[in-house]
CSV table of C-alpha atoms and ligand atoms in Angstrom, one decimal:
chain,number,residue,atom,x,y,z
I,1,UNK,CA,0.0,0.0,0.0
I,2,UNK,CA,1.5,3.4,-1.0
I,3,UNK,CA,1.3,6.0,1.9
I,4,UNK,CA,0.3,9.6,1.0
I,5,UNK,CA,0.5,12.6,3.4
I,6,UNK,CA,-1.4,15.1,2.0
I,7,UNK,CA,-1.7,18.7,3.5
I,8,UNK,CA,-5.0,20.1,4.7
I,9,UNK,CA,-6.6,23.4,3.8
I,10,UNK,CA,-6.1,25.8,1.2
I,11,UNK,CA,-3.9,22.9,-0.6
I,12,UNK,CA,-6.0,20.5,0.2
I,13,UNK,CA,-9.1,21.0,-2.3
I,14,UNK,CA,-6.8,21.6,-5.3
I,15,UNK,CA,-4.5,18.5,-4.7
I,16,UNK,CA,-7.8,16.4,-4.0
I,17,UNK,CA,-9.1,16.9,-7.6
I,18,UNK,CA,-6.1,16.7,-9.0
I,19,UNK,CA,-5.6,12.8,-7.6
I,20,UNK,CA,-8.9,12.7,-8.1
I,21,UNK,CA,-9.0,13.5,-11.5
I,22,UNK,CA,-6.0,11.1,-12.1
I,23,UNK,CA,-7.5,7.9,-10.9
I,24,UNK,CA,-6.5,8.3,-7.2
I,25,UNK,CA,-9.7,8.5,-5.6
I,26,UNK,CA,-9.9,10.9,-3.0
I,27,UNK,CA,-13.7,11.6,-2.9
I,28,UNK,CA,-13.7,10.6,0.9
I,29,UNK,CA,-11.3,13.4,2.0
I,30,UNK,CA,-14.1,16.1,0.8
I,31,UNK,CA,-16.4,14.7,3.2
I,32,UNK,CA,-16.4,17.1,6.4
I,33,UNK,CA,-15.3,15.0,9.3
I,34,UNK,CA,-12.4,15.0,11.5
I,35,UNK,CA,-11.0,11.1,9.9
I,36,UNK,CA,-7.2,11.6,9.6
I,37,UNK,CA,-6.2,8.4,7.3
I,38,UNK,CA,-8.5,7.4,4.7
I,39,UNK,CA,-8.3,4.4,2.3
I,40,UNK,CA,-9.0,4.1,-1.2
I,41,UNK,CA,-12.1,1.9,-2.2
I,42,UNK,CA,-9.2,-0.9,-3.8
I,43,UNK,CA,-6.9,-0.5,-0.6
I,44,UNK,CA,-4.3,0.3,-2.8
I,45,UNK,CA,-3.6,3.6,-1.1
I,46,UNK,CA,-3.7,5.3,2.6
I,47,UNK,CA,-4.0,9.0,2.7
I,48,UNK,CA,-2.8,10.4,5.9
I,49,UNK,CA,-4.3,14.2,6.5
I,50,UNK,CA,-1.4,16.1,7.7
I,51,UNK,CA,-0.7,20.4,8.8
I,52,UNK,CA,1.0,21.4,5.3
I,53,UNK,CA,4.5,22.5,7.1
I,54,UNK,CA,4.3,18.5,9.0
I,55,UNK,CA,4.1,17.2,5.1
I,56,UNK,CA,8.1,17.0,4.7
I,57,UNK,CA,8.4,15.2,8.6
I,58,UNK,CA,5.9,12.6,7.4
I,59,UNK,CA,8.3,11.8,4.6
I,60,UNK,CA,11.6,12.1,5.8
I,61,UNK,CA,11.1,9.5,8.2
I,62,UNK,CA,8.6,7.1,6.2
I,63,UNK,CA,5.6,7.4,8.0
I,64,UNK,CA,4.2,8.8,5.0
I,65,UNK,CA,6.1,7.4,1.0
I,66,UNK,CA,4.9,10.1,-1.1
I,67,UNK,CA,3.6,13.8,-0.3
I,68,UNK,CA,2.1,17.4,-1.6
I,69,UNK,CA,3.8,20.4,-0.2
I,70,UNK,CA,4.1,23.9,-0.9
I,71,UNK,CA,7.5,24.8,-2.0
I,72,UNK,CA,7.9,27.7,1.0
I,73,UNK,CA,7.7,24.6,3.5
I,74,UNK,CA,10.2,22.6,1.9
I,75,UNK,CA,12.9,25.4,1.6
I,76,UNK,CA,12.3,26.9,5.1
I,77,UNK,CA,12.4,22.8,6.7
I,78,UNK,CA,15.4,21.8,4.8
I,79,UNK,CA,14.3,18.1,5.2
I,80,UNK,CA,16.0,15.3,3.4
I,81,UNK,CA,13.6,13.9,0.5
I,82,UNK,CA,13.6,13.8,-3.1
I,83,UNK,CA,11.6,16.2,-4.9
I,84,UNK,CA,9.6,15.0,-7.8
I,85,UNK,CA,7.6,17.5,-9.7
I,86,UNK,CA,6.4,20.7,-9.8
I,87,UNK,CA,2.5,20.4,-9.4
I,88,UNK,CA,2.0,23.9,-10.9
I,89,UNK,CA,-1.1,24.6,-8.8
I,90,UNK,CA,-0.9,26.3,-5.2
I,91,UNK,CA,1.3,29.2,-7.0
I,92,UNK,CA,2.3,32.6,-5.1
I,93,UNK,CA,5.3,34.2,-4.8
I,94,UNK,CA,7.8,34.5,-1.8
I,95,UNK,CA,7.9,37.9,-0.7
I,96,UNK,CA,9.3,40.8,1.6
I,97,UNK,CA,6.5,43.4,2.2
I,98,UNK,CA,6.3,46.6,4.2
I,99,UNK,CA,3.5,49.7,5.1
I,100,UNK,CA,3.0,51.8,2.0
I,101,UNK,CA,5.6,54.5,2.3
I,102,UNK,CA,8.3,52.2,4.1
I,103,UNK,CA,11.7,53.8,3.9
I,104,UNK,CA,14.4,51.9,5.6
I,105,UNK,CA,16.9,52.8,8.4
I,106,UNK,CA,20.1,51.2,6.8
I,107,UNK,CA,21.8,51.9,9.9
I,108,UNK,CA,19.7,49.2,12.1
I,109,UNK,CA,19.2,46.2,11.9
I,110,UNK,CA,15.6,45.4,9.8
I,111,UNK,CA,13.3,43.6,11.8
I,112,UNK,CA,11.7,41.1,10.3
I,113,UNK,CA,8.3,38.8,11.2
I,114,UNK,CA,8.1,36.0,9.5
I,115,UNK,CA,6.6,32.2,9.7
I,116,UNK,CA,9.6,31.2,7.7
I,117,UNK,CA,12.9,32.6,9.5
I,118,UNK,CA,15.1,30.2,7.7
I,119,UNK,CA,14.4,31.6,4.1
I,120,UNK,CA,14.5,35.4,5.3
I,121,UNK,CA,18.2,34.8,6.8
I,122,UNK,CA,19.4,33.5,3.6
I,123,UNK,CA,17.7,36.0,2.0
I,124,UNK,CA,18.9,39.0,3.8
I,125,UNK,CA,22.3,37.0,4.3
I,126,UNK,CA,22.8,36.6,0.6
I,127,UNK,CA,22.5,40.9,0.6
I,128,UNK,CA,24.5,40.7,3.8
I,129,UNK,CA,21.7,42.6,5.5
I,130,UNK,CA,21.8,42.6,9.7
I,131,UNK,CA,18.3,41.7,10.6
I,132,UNK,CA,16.6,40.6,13.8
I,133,UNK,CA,14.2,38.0,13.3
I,134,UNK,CA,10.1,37.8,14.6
I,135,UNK,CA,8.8,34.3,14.2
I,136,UNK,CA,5.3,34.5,13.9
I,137,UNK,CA,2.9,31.4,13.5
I,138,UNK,CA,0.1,33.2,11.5
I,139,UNK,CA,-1.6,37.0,10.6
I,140,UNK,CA,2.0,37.9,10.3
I,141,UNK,CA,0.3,40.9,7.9
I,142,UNK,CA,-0.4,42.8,11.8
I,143,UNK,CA,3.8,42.9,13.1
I,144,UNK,CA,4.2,45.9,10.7
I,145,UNK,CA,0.9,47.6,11.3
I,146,UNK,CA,2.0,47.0,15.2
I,147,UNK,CA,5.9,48.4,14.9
I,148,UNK,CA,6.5,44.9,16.4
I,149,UNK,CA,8.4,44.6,12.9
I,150,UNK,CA,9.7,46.6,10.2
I,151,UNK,CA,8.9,44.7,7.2
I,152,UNK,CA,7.1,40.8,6.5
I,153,UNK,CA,8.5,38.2,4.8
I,154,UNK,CA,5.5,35.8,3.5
I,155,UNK,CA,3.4,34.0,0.8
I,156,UNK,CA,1.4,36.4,-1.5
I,157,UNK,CA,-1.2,34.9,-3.4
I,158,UNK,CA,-3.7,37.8,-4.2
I,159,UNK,CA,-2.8,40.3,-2.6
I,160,UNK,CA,-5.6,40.8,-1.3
I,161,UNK,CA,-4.6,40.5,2.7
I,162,UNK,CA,-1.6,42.8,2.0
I,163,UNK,CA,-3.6,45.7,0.2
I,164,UNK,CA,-6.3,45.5,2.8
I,165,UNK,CA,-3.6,46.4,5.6
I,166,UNK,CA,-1.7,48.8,3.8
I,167,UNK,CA,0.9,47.1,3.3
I,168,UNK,CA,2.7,46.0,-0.5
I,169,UNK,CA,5.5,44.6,-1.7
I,170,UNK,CA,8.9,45.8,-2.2
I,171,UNK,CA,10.7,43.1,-3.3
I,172,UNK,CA,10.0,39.2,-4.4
I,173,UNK,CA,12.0,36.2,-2.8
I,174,UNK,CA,11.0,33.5,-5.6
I,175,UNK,CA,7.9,31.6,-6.7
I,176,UNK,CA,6.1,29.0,-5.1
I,177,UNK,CA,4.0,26.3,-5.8
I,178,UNK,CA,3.0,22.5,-4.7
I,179,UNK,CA,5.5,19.9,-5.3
I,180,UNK,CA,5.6,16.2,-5.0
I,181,UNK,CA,7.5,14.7,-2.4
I,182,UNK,CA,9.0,11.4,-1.8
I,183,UNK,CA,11.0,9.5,0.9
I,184,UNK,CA,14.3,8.1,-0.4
I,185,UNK,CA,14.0,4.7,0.8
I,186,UNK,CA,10.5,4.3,-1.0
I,187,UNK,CA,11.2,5.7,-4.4
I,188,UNK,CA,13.7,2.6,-4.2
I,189,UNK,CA,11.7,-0.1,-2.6
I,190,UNK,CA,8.3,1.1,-3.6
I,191,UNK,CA,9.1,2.5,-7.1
I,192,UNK,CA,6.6,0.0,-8.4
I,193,UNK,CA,3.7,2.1,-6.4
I,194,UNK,CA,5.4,5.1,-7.0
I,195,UNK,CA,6.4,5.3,-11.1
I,196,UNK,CA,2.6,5.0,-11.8
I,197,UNK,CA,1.2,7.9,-9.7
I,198,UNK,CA,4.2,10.0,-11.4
I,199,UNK,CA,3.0,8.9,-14.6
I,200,UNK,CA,-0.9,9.6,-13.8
I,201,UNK,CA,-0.2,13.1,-12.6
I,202,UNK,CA,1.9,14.1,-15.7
I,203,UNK,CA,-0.5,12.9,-17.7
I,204,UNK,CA,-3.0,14.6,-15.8
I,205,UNK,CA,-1.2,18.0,-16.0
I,206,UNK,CA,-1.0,17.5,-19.6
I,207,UNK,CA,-4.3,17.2,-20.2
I,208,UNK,CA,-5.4,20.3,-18.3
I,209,UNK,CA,-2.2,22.4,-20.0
I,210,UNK,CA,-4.2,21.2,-23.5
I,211,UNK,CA,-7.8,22.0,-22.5
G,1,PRP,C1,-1.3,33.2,4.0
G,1,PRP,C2,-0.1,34.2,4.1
G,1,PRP,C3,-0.8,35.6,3.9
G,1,PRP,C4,-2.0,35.2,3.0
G,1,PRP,C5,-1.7,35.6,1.6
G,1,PRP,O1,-1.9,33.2,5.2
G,1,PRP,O2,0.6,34.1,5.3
G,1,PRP,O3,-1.3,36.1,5.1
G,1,PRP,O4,-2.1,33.8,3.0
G,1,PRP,O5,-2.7,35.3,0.7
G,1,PRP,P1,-3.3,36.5,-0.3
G,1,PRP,O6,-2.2,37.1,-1.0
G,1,PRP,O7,-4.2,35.7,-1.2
G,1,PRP,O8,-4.1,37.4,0.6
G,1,PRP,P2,-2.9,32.1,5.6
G,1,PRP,O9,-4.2,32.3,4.9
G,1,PRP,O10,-2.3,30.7,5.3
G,1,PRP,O11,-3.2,32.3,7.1
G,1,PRP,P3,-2.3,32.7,8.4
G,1,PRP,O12,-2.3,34.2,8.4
G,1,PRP,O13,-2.9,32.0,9.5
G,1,PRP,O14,-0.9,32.1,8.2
């Protein structure tokens, strides 16, 4: 049986018809309950229900073969697995953003609220920029409208949670988007389980590219 750790939430819905759509049925993860592993009808596949950023843990240590993740979480946890494809759905862009009309003391250090400190030290590293770091776990958008930060550094999707707090964006990190995972061990010992879902989703892809 293949092992899947897929992430719940705003992922979630857009990987489910995606499997879905490719012969991996996932029609009981839309139902509303609070079920963490699901089977498929043909027990060929588990699907454990995981917090997106736990995704890559999963599949490091082989609890979970195979897994969807945002890109963001696999570059700020560093964890060791193979990445497979690019998904192309679940795309925003990695960025630094600050109150409309920001101007920047050079001669501090910039403090910086983030959820991912580990991409906004190589980022500010790589301009050899002294910051101080604010890990946040969520509304990160309210640090700068606080002064409990000087600038963000976060997904942006629409835009839309930025430009309704005054804030935009003044530079971009890099672009983001779902990838598939997979645990080293597995790809070896279960390539058999894992070659055909590769397949099915590039197929899959291909057909919405044409349509
Ligand atoms: C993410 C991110 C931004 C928002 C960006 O937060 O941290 O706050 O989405 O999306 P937008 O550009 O479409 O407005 P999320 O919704 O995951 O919630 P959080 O604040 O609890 O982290």
């Amino acid at each position: 049986m293949l092992n899947i750790a897929l992430p719940k939430g705003r992922l979630g819905d857009k990987v489910y018809k995606l499997f879905s759509a490719c012969g991996y049925d996932c029609s009981a993860m839309e139902r509303d309950d609070r079920r963490l592993v699901l089977r498929d009808e043909d027990g060929r596949v588990q699907y454990l229900l995981v917090k997106p950023s736990d995704v890559p843990i999963y599949v490091e240590h082989g609890a979970a073969d195979v897994g969807v993740v945002g890109k963001d979480v696999l570059l700020e946890g560093g964890n060791d697995v193979y990445e497979l494809m690019d998904l192309g759905f679940g795309v925003c862009h990695m960025c630094v953003a600050a109150p409309v009309g920001f101007r920047e003391d050079l001669g501090a250090p910039l403090r910086v609220a983030t959820k991912y400190p580990a991409i906004a030290r190589r980022h500010y590293a790589g301009k050899s920029r002294e910051i101080e770091v604010i890990k946040l776990n969520g509304s990160i958008e309210l640090a700068p409208i606080l002064g409990l930060s000087d600038v963000i550094v976060d997904i942006v999707e629409t835009g839309s949670t930025l430009r309704q707090n005054h804030l935009e964006i003044i530079e971009t990190i890099l672009p983001i988007s779902a990838r598939l995972i997979a645990n080293k061990a597995a790809m070896k010992f279960k390539s058999g389980e894992i070659n055909p879902l590769i397949t099915a989703l590039r197929g899959c892809m291909q057909e919405e590219e044409k349509a």
